[in-house]
GROMACS .gro file of C-alpha atoms in nm:
model
  434
    1MET     CA    1 -12.124   9.102   6.569
    2SER     CA    2 -12.170   9.472   6.500
    3ASN     CA    3 -11.877   9.708   6.435
    4ASN     CA    4 -11.680   9.416   6.301
    5PRO     CA    5 -11.463   9.401   5.985
    6ILE     CA    6 -11.635   9.075   5.887
    7THR     CA    7 -11.691   9.056   5.510
    8ASN     CA    8 -11.887   8.732   5.471
    9ILE     CA    9 -12.068   8.460   5.660
   10ASN     CA   10 -11.993   8.099   5.581
   11ALA     CA   11 -12.273   7.927   5.393
   12ASN     CA   12 -12.282   7.648   5.653
   13PHE     CA   13 -12.293   7.886   5.950
   14GLN     CA   14 -12.612   7.892   6.155
   15PHE     CA   15 -12.707   8.128   6.434
   16PRO     CA   16 -12.822   7.979   6.767
   17ASP     CA   17 -13.191   7.889   6.755
   18GLN     CA   18 -13.294   8.101   7.055
   19LEU     CA   19 -13.165   8.436   6.926
   20GLU     CA   20 -13.416   8.721   6.932
   21ILE     CA   21 -13.185   9.006   6.826
   22ILE     CA   22 -12.911   9.004   6.562
   23ASP     CA   23 -12.702   9.315   6.508
   24LEU     CA   24 -12.478   9.307   6.200
   25SER     CA   25 -12.453   9.684   6.167
   26ASN     CA   26 -12.131   9.862   6.069
   27THR     CA   27 -11.979   9.554   5.910
   28ARG     CA   28 -11.843   9.492   5.562
   29LEU     CA   29 -12.097   9.227   5.476
   30HIS     CA   30 -12.199   9.215   5.110
   31ALA     CA   31 -12.435   8.919   5.140
   32ILE     CA   32 -12.577   8.681   5.398
   33PRO     CA   33 -12.643   8.315   5.308
   34LEU     CA   34 -13.011   8.244   5.253
   35ASN     CA   35 -13.025   7.970   5.515
   36ALA     CA   36 -12.854   8.175   5.788
   37PHE     CA   37 -13.184   8.279   5.954
   38HIS     CA   38 -13.391   7.980   5.852
   39ASN     CA   39 -13.398   7.818   6.196
   40LEU     CA   40 -13.448   8.139   6.395
   41LYS     CA   41 -13.816   8.110   6.484
   42GLN     CA   42 -13.785   8.358   6.772
   43LEU     CA   43 -13.589   8.627   6.587
   44LYS     CA   44 -13.755   8.965   6.636
   45SER     CA   45 -13.497   9.227   6.545
   46LEU     CA   46 -13.241   9.235   6.264
   47SER     CA   47 -13.004   9.526   6.208
   48LEU     CA   48 -12.813   9.556   5.881
   49LYS     CA   49 -12.730   9.925   5.920
   50ASN     CA   50 -12.428  10.058   5.733
   51THR     CA   51 -12.342   9.738   5.550
   52PHE     CA   52 -12.262   9.676   5.184
   53ILE     CA   53 -12.579   9.478   5.116
   54THR     CA   54 -12.757   9.600   4.803
   55THR     CA   55 -13.052   9.364   4.740
   56PHE     CA   56 -13.319   9.188   4.943
   57LYS     CA   57 -13.175   8.853   4.840
   58ASP     CA   58 -12.839   8.952   4.990
   59MET     CA   59 -13.009   9.011   5.327
   60GLY     CA   60 -13.050   8.636   5.363
   61ILE     CA   61 -13.409   8.671   5.485
   62PRO     CA   62 -13.627   8.375   5.381
   63GLU     CA   63 -13.955   8.448   5.207
   64TYR     CA   64 -14.259   8.471   5.435
   65PHE     CA   65 -14.031   8.535   5.733
   66VAL     CA   66 -14.169   8.738   6.025
   67LEU     CA   67 -13.974   9.015   6.199
   68HIS     CA   68 -14.074   9.280   6.447
   69TYR     CA   69 -13.794   9.521   6.360
   70LEU     CA   70 -13.568   9.560   6.056
   71TYR     CA   71 -13.301   9.832   6.042
   72LEU     CA   72 -13.165   9.927   5.699
   73GLN     CA   73 -13.022  10.275   5.756
   74LYS     CA   74 -12.723  10.365   5.539
   75VAL     CA   75 -12.775  10.062   5.318
   76MET     CA   76 -12.736  10.146   4.948
   77ILE     CA   77 -13.003   9.946   4.770
   78SER     CA   78 -12.904   9.917   4.405
   79ASN     CA   79 -13.226   9.805   4.243
   80ILE     CA   80 -13.571   9.885   4.376
   81GLU     CA   81 -13.848   9.671   4.231
   82LYS     CA   82 -14.214   9.608   4.292
   83ASN     CA   83 -14.278   9.394   4.600
   84PHE     CA   84 -13.912   9.434   4.696
   85PHE     CA   85 -13.954   9.262   5.034
   86LYS     CA   86 -14.122   8.954   4.883
   87GLY     CA   87 -14.332   8.784   5.151
   88LEU     CA   88 -14.156   8.936   5.453
   89THR     CA   89 -14.380   9.045   5.740
   90ILE     CA   90 -14.275   9.331   5.969
   91ARG     CA   91 -14.499   9.380   6.270
   92SER     CA   92 -14.351   9.681   6.448
   93GLY     CA   93 -14.113   9.887   6.238
   94LEU     CA   94 -13.886   9.915   5.936
   95TRP     CA   95 -13.620  10.188   5.948
   96THR     CA   96 -13.438  10.298   5.634
   97SER     CA   97 -13.237  10.589   5.491
   98ASP     CA   98 -13.385  10.535   5.146
   99PHE     CA   99 -13.726  10.695   5.094
  100ARG     CA  100 -13.800  10.448   4.815
  101LEU     CA  101 -13.827  10.154   5.055
  102CYS     CA  102 -14.127  10.319   5.220
  103CYS     CA  103 -14.325  10.353   4.896
  104HIS     CA  104 -14.643  10.154   4.854
  105GLN     CA  105 -14.517  10.024   4.518
  106VAL     CA  106 -14.224   9.862   4.700
  107LEU     CA  107 -14.377   9.737   5.024
  108ASN     CA  108 -14.593   9.427   5.030
  109SER     CA  109 -14.929   9.376   5.198
  110ASN     CA  110 -14.757   9.244   5.512
  111ILE     CA  111 -14.570   9.572   5.576
  112SER     CA  112 -14.801   9.867   5.628
  113LEU     CA  113 -14.693  10.219   5.537
  114ASP     CA  114 -14.724  10.342   5.894
  115LYS     CA  115 -14.468  10.083   6.005
  116CYS     CA  116 -14.205  10.216   5.763
  117HIS     CA  117 -13.986  10.500   5.886
  118GLY     CA  118 -13.772  10.671   5.625
  119PRO     CA  119 -13.675  11.018   5.506
  120ILE     CA  120 -13.877  11.230   5.267
  121ASP     CA  121 -13.690  11.297   4.945
  122VAL     CA  122 -13.595  11.659   4.880
  123ILE     CA  123 -13.741  11.662   4.530
  124SER     CA  124 -13.919  11.341   4.438
  125SER     CA  125 -14.209  11.138   4.564
  126CYS     CA  126 -14.291  10.771   4.519
  127GLU     CA  127 -14.505  10.857   4.218
  128ASN     CA  128 -14.329  11.150   4.052
  129LEU     CA  129 -13.980  11.274   3.971
  130VAL     CA  130 -14.090  11.617   4.095
  131GLY     CA  131 -14.315  11.536   4.386
  132ASP     CA  132 -14.488  11.870   4.435
  133VAL     CA  133 -14.752  11.975   4.180
  134PHE     CA  134 -14.672  12.344   4.217
  135LYS     CA  135 -14.299  12.282   4.165
  136ARG     CA  136 -14.378  12.087   3.849
  137PHE     CA  137 -14.581  12.383   3.727
  138VAL     CA  138 -14.296  12.623   3.810
  139ILE     CA  139 -14.042  12.413   3.618
  140TRP     CA  140 -14.264  12.413   3.309
  141ILE     CA  141 -14.325  12.789   3.330
  142VAL     CA  142 -13.961  12.883   3.392
  143GLY     CA  143 -13.849  12.643   3.120
  144PHE     CA  144 -14.098  12.786   2.871
  145ILE     CA  145 -14.006  13.147   2.952
  146THR     CA  146 -13.635  13.064   2.931
  147ILE     CA  147 -13.661  12.898   2.591
  148VAL     CA  148 -13.897  13.156   2.441
  149GLY     CA  149 -13.714  13.457   2.585
  150ASN     CA  150 -13.368  13.345   2.484
  151GLY     CA  151 -13.501  13.212   2.154
  152ILE     CA  152 -13.632  13.560   2.075
  153VAL     CA  153 -13.295  13.709   2.167
  154LEU     CA  154 -13.106  13.467   1.943
  155ALA     CA  155 -13.345  13.515   1.652
  156TYR     CA  156 -13.329  13.893   1.689
  157ARG     CA  157 -12.950  13.898   1.708
  158LEU     CA  158 -12.894  13.652   1.426
  159MET     CA  159 -13.156  13.775   1.180
  160LEU     CA  160 -13.249  14.136   1.254
  161ASN     CA  161 -12.954  14.288   1.435
  162ARG     CA  162 -12.642  14.126   1.298
  163GLN     CA  163 -12.448  14.452   1.312
  164ILE     CA  164 -12.420  14.407   1.687
  165PHE     CA  165 -12.170  14.128   1.624
  166ARG     CA  166 -11.920  14.395   1.527
  167ASN     CA  167 -11.854  14.469   1.893
  168ALA     CA  168 -11.769  14.257   2.194
  169TYR     CA  169 -12.088  14.343   2.381
  170GLY     CA  170 -12.311  14.197   2.110
  171LEU     CA  171 -12.110  13.875   2.093
  172PHE     CA  172 -12.110  13.834   2.471
  173VAL     CA  173 -12.485  13.895   2.500
  174THR     CA  174 -12.549  13.641   2.223
  175GLY     CA  175 -12.328  13.389   2.400
  176LEU     CA  176 -12.519  13.455   2.721
  177ALA     CA  177 -12.851  13.400   2.544
  178PHE     CA  178 -12.734  13.068   2.403
  179SER     CA  179 -12.603  12.946   2.739
  180ASP     CA  180 -12.934  13.043   2.902
  181PHE     CA  181 -13.122  12.869   2.621
  182LEU     CA  182 -12.945  12.548   2.727
  183MET     CA  183 -13.093  12.588   3.075
  184GLY     CA  184 -13.437  12.600   2.916
  185ILE     CA  185 -13.365  12.274   2.735
  186TYR     CA  186 -13.256  12.120   3.066
  187LEU     CA  187 -13.580  12.225   3.235
  188ILE     CA  188 -13.793  12.084   2.954
  189ILE     CA  189 -13.604  11.752   2.970
  190ILE     CA  190 -13.671  11.729   3.345
  191SER     CA  191 -14.037  11.821   3.299
  192SER     CA  192 -14.077  11.564   3.022
  193ALA     CA  193 -13.909  11.294   3.231
  194ASP     CA  194 -14.148  11.376   3.515
  195ILE     CA  195 -14.442  11.308   3.284
  196TYR     CA  196 -14.283  10.994   3.141
  197TYR     CA  197 -14.226  10.837   3.484
  198GLN     CA  198 -14.555  10.953   3.633
  199ASP     CA  199 -14.699  10.715   3.897
  200VAL     CA  200 -14.406  10.470   3.869
  201TYR     CA  201 -14.105  10.693   3.934
  202VAL     CA  202 -13.981  10.504   4.241
  203LEU     CA  203 -13.951  10.185   4.037
  204GLU     CA  204 -13.756  10.364   3.763
  205GLU     CA  205 -13.544  10.598   3.974
  206THR     CA  206 -13.221  10.399   3.945
  207HIS     CA  207 -13.267  10.371   3.569
  208TRP     CA  208 -13.330  10.746   3.541
  209ARG     CA  209 -13.045  10.865   3.763
  210ASN     CA  210 -12.789  10.640   3.598
  211GLY     CA  211 -12.924  10.686   3.247
  212MET     CA  212 -12.795  10.890   2.957
  213MET     CA  213 -13.073  11.150   2.975
  214CYS     CA  214 -12.992  11.235   3.336
  215GLU     CA  215 -12.625  11.269   3.246
  216LEU     CA  216 -12.716  11.493   2.953
  217SER     CA  217 -12.942  11.701   3.178
  218GLY     CA  218 -12.669  11.743   3.438
  219PHE     CA  219 -12.419  11.835   3.168
  220LEU     CA  220 -12.653  12.100   3.023
  221SER     CA  221 -12.737  12.253   3.362
  222THR     CA  222 -12.372  12.285   3.464
  223LEU     CA  223 -12.264  12.412   3.122
  224SER     CA  224 -12.542  12.670   3.122
  225SER     CA  225 -12.483  12.786   3.479
  226GLU     CA  226 -12.109  12.830   3.439
  227THR     CA  227 -12.097  12.982   3.091
  228SER     CA  228 -12.380  13.220   3.182
  229THR     CA  229 -12.176  13.349   3.475
  230PHE     CA  230 -11.864  13.372   3.256
  231PHE     CA  231 -12.047  13.581   2.997
  232ILE     CA  232 -12.196  13.815   3.258
  233CYS     CA  233 -11.842  13.868   3.386
  234LEU     CA  234 -11.719  13.941   3.032
  235ILE     CA  235 -12.010  14.179   2.967
  236THR     CA  236 -11.922  14.365   3.286
  237LEU     CA  237 -11.559  14.391   3.172
  238ASP     CA  238 -11.662  14.523   2.830
  239ARG     CA  239 -11.899  14.782   2.976
  240TYR     CA  240 -11.633  14.893   3.223
  241LEU     CA  241 -11.384  14.956   2.943
  242THR     CA  242 -11.645  15.132   2.729
  243ILE     CA  243 -11.760  15.365   3.008
  244THR     CA  244 -11.417  15.428   3.159
  245TYR     CA  245 -11.249  15.492   2.823
  246PRO     CA  246 -11.522  15.647   2.606
  247PHE     CA  247 -11.278  15.746   2.331
  248GLY     CA  248 -11.168  15.390   2.272
  249GLU     CA  249 -10.826  15.403   2.437
  250TYR     CA  250 -10.882  15.049   2.561
  251ARG     CA  251 -11.118  14.806   2.393
  252LEU     CA  252 -11.151  14.433   2.359
  253SER     CA  253 -11.022  14.361   2.010
  254LYS     CA  254 -11.204  14.122   1.780
  255ASN     CA  255 -10.939  13.855   1.822
  256LEU     CA  256 -10.933  13.888   2.200
  257THR     CA  257 -11.313  13.878   2.208
  258ARG     CA  258 -11.318  13.556   2.007
  259ILE     CA  259 -11.052  13.404   2.233
  260LEU     CA  260 -11.250  13.495   2.547
  261ILE     CA  261 -11.570  13.346   2.402
  262ILE     CA  262 -11.393  13.024   2.306
  263LEU     CA  263 -11.233  13.003   2.650
  264ALA     CA  264 -11.569  13.057   2.821
  265TRP     CA  265 -11.724  12.769   2.629
  266LEU     CA  266 -11.421  12.543   2.664
  267VAL     CA  267 -11.398  12.592   3.040
  268GLY     CA  268 -11.773  12.543   3.074
  269ILE     CA  269 -11.766  12.223   2.868
  270VAL     CA  270 -11.472  12.086   3.067
  271LEU     CA  271 -11.636  12.162   3.403
  272ALA     CA  272 -11.962  12.003   3.288
  273ALA     CA  273 -11.790  11.699   3.135
  274ILE     CA  274 -11.554  11.608   3.420
  275PRO     CA  275 -11.833  11.441   3.627
  276LEU     CA  276 -11.909  11.226   3.321
  277ILE     CA  277 -11.547  11.138   3.251
  278ILE     CA  278 -11.475  11.025   3.607
  279SER     CA  279 -11.716  10.734   3.616
  280ASP     CA  280 -11.675  10.669   3.989
  281TRP     CA  281 -11.834  11.003   4.077
  282GLU     CA  282 -12.204  11.032   4.157
  283ILE     CA  283 -12.242  11.404   4.096
  284TYR     CA  284 -12.526  11.403   3.842
  285SER     CA  285 -12.682  11.085   3.979
  286SER     CA  286 -12.688  11.213   4.338
  287ASN     CA  287 -13.037  11.361   4.297
  288SER     CA  288 -13.339  11.318   4.075
  289LEU     CA  289 -13.293  11.657   3.903
  290CYS     CA  290 -12.940  11.556   3.797
  291LEU     CA  291 -12.799  11.880   3.936
  292ALA     CA  292 -12.444  11.914   4.059
  293LEU     CA  293 -12.544  12.143   4.346
  294PRO     CA  294 -12.353  12.048   4.665
  295PHE     CA  295 -12.662  12.056   4.884
  296SER     CA  296 -12.653  11.712   5.042
  297SER     CA  297 -12.518  11.668   5.394
  298ASN     CA  298 -12.452  11.306   5.294
  299HIS     CA  299 -12.144  11.351   5.081
  300PHE     CA  300 -12.171  11.173   4.748
  301ARG     CA  301 -11.867  11.069   4.551
  302GLY     CA  302 -11.728  11.378   4.381
  303TRP     CA  303 -11.896  11.632   4.610
  304GLU     CA  304 -11.566  11.817   4.649
  305PHE     CA  305 -11.570  11.903   4.279
  306SER     CA  306 -11.928  12.030   4.301
  307PHE     CA  307 -11.837  12.243   4.599
  308VAL     CA  308 -11.534  12.395   4.427
  309VAL     CA  309 -11.730  12.477   4.109
  310TYR     CA  310 -12.066  12.591   4.246
  311VAL     CA  311 -11.937  12.761   4.559
  312GLY     CA  312 -11.572  12.847   4.496
  313VAL     CA  313 -11.559  12.938   4.126
  314ASN     CA  314 -11.896  13.113   4.120
  315PHE     CA  315 -11.815  13.310   4.433
  316ILE     CA  316 -11.494  13.439   4.272
  317LEU     CA  317 -11.681  13.531   3.954
  318PHE     CA  318 -11.949  13.710   4.151
  319ILE     CA  319 -11.683  13.912   4.338
  320LEU     CA  320 -11.532  14.014   4.003
  321ILE     CA  321 -11.875  14.114   3.870
  322ALA     CA  322 -11.954  14.310   4.187
  323PHE     CA  323 -11.623  14.498   4.174
  324GLY     CA  324 -11.688  14.572   3.808
  325GLN     CA  325 -12.030  14.717   3.890
  326VAL     CA  326 -11.885  14.940   4.161
  327ALA     CA  327 -11.612  15.061   3.926
  328ILE     CA  328 -11.869  15.140   3.656
  329PHE     CA  329 -12.085  15.344   3.893
  330VAL     CA  330 -11.781  15.532   4.025
  331ASN     CA  331 -11.674  15.623   3.672
  332ILE     CA  332 -12.023  15.736   3.576
  333TYR     CA  333 -12.042  15.954   3.886
  334ARG     CA  334 -11.704  16.111   3.814
  335ARG     CA  335 -11.796  16.178   3.454
  336LYS     CA  336 -12.124  16.332   3.563
  337GLN     CA  337 -11.934  16.569   3.790
  338SER     CA  338 -11.682  16.667   3.523
  339MET     CA  339 -11.933  16.704   3.239
  340SER     CA  340 -12.229  16.853   3.419
  341VAL     CA  341 -12.193  17.181   3.232
  342LEU     CA  342 -12.185  17.024   2.889
  343LYS     CA  343 -12.536  16.976   2.757
  344ASN     CA  344 -12.425  16.767   2.461
  345CYS     CA  345 -12.294  16.506   2.703
  346ARG     CA  346 -12.635  16.457   2.862
  347LYS     CA  347 -12.738  16.185   2.619
  348ARG     CA  348 -12.415  15.994   2.675
  349ARG     CA  349 -12.453  16.017   3.052
  350LEU     CA  350 -12.808  15.888   3.033
  351GLU     CA  351 -12.697  15.597   2.815
  352ASP     CA  352 -12.415  15.513   3.056
  353LEU     CA  353 -12.651  15.531   3.350
  354ALA     CA  354 -12.900  15.303   3.176
  355VAL     CA  355 -12.626  15.048   3.112
  356ALA     CA  356 -12.504  15.074   3.469
  357LYS     CA  357 -12.855  15.021   3.607
  358LYS     CA  358 -12.900  14.720   3.382
  359LEU     CA  359 -12.573  14.567   3.497
  360ALA     CA  360 -12.656  14.644   3.860
  361PHE     CA  361 -12.981  14.453   3.822
  362VAL     CA  362 -12.785  14.163   3.674
  363ALA     CA  363 -12.539  14.170   3.963
  364MET     CA  364 -12.823  14.177   4.214
  365SER     CA  365 -13.005  13.885   4.051
  366ASP     CA  366 -12.677  13.693   4.042
  367PHE     CA  367 -12.617  13.775   4.407
  368LEU     CA  368 -12.964  13.657   4.508
  369CYS     CA  369 -12.896  13.333   4.322
  370TRP     CA  370 -12.535  13.241   4.391
  371PHE     CA  371 -12.480  13.384   4.739
  372PRO     CA  372 -12.751  13.171   4.904
  373ILE     CA  373 -12.636  12.869   4.701
  374GLY     CA  374 -12.284  12.926   4.831
  375ILE     CA  375 -12.405  12.960   5.190
  376ILE     CA  376 -12.620  12.647   5.172
  377GLY     CA  377 -12.342  12.456   4.999
  378TYR     CA  378 -12.093  12.558   5.268
  379PHE     CA  379 -12.315  12.459   5.560
  380SER     CA  380 -12.419  12.137   5.385
  381MET     CA  381 -12.050  12.051   5.356
  382LYS     CA  382 -12.026  12.101   5.733
  383GLY     CA  383 -12.307  11.850   5.782
  384HIS     CA  384 -12.592  12.093   5.845
  385THR     CA  385 -12.931  11.983   5.712
  386PHE     CA  386 -13.178  12.240   5.582
  387ASP     CA  387 -13.551  12.204   5.539
  388ARG     CA  388 -13.629  11.993   5.232
  389ASP     CA  389 -13.827  12.277   5.072
  390VAL     CA  390 -13.518  12.500   5.080
  391TYR     CA  391 -13.325  12.251   4.868
  392ALA     CA  392 -13.620  12.193   4.638
  393TRP     CA  393 -13.690  12.559   4.562
  394PHE     CA  394 -13.327  12.640   4.500
  395ALA     CA  395 -13.307  12.350   4.257
  396VAL     CA  396 -13.628  12.414   4.063
  397PHE     CA  397 -13.652  12.793   4.079
  398VAL     CA  398 -13.358  12.995   4.213
  399LEU     CA  399 -13.086  12.835   4.000
  400PRO     CA  400 -13.266  12.855   3.662
  401ILE     CA  401 -13.446  13.187   3.716
  402ASN     CA  402 -13.143  13.391   3.605
  403SER     CA  403 -13.163  13.223   3.265
  404ALA     CA  404 -13.521  13.343   3.233
  405LEU     CA  405 -13.440  13.696   3.352
  406ASN     CA  406 -13.130  13.764   3.142
  407PRO     CA  407 -13.310  13.814   2.808
  408ILE     CA  408 -13.556  14.046   2.981
  409ILE     CA  409 -13.265  14.247   3.116
  410TYR     CA  410 -13.041  14.260   2.811
  411THR     CA  411 -13.239  14.245   2.490
  412ILE     CA  412 -13.618  14.237   2.504
  413PRO     CA  413 -13.655  14.598   2.636
  414ALA     CA  414 -13.423  14.722   2.360
  415LEU     CA  415 -13.619  14.521   2.105
  416TYR     CA  416 -13.943  14.673   2.234
  417VAL     CA  417 -13.802  15.026   2.208
  418LYS     CA  418 -13.677  14.960   1.855
  419CYS     CA  419 -14.012  14.818   1.744
  420SER     CA  420 -14.196  15.112   1.901
  421ALA     CA  421 -13.969  15.358   1.721
  422ASN     CA  422 -14.026  15.180   1.391
  423LEU     CA  423 -14.401  15.191   1.443
  424GLU     CA  424 -14.387  15.563   1.521
  425ARG     CA  425 -14.183  15.632   1.208
  426THR     CA  426 -14.427  15.427   1.004
  427ALA     CA  427 -14.719  15.622   1.149
  428GLU     CA  428 -14.548  15.956   1.078
  429THR     CA  429 -14.473  15.851   0.721
  430SER     CA  430 -14.835  15.753   0.671
  431LEU     CA  431 -14.956  16.091   0.797
  432ILE     CA  432 -14.716  16.277   0.567
  433THR     CA  433 -14.825  16.081   0.261
  434MET     CA  434 -15.186  16.153   0.344
   0.00000   0.00000   0.00000
């Protein structure tokens, strides 16, 4: 009966008593009547692979039934609960595509763990949302650094250095800090959820993935990732104009700057909200970290959108940033050649070079983040499967690390220099008064 368009089995239908193997794989069955297998005392193997069955009850297996083999690959179980298999006994093997069905919280005493054959989840374990202790530690650390670092930047810009808002660079850097701050909030939400679901995660996974907090987390991660890249692109544009046209021939006006900032946030919000608006998509619920990364070789609903955003859009933005960096270095080199005899231009050249080095570091960190993500996303789309640790580390470390690094690159060194200068002036004043 396998590979058959059958959608249901009549409630009065009974299989022949002597059957030992039943293969209902690759059918459109949503449920099997409870009494369908009742008389099959010699049944040893049952295959329900790639069917539309979603609960144990729909499998039609009587309680305290005995099977040697049960095949449940590519079966989307909707609700995992404790003692999911009731009193079923499996003597030889259970095969599944859902790691949750091989958890001790789900299996009963008649199905031993060594008889269950399923995949290992990329991120989670049966007990924890983030299965690896070290990865949990990394998420907390990166989240803490991201929130504190970007919080310092925002506080410094808003309270101690408001004059920087007079130019486009200051507004863009502040926007970047806020977008990165959102990534810190996302990481703390994930870390907190990991603690909340500790030891019972597998029983709560469906509730978590389809819940409001997971949707909020996915929204924040996408909004932060995209707007952060937008602002780095805008910062590169502003620095290019400043260095190429030092006398202000071309500048981003205040109105244009405001428009660009509003557009960056609007586009980011739209991209992050689309997976929530289209309810049929499984973008944020496709993994336990609620990320929209297109890393799964099993295409979830809406994966095309994730691929376009995280691979296509970000690749284009990175190319723009890279070209901007090259143009900035070329202009600095040319100016150095033309002004080498003018001593009073030395300070300006050093400042330009410092900015260029800073932006080059940003471009390199962006490259190390987004280029591998693009490569993995592309090959995942083609069906290639990478080692589970590759997916996990990109999700918990590589993607959010830029948000932790950006304040260190853009603001904290300048803040340190300014504080040091103030301390030196204070010390000099004290010596003079003495």
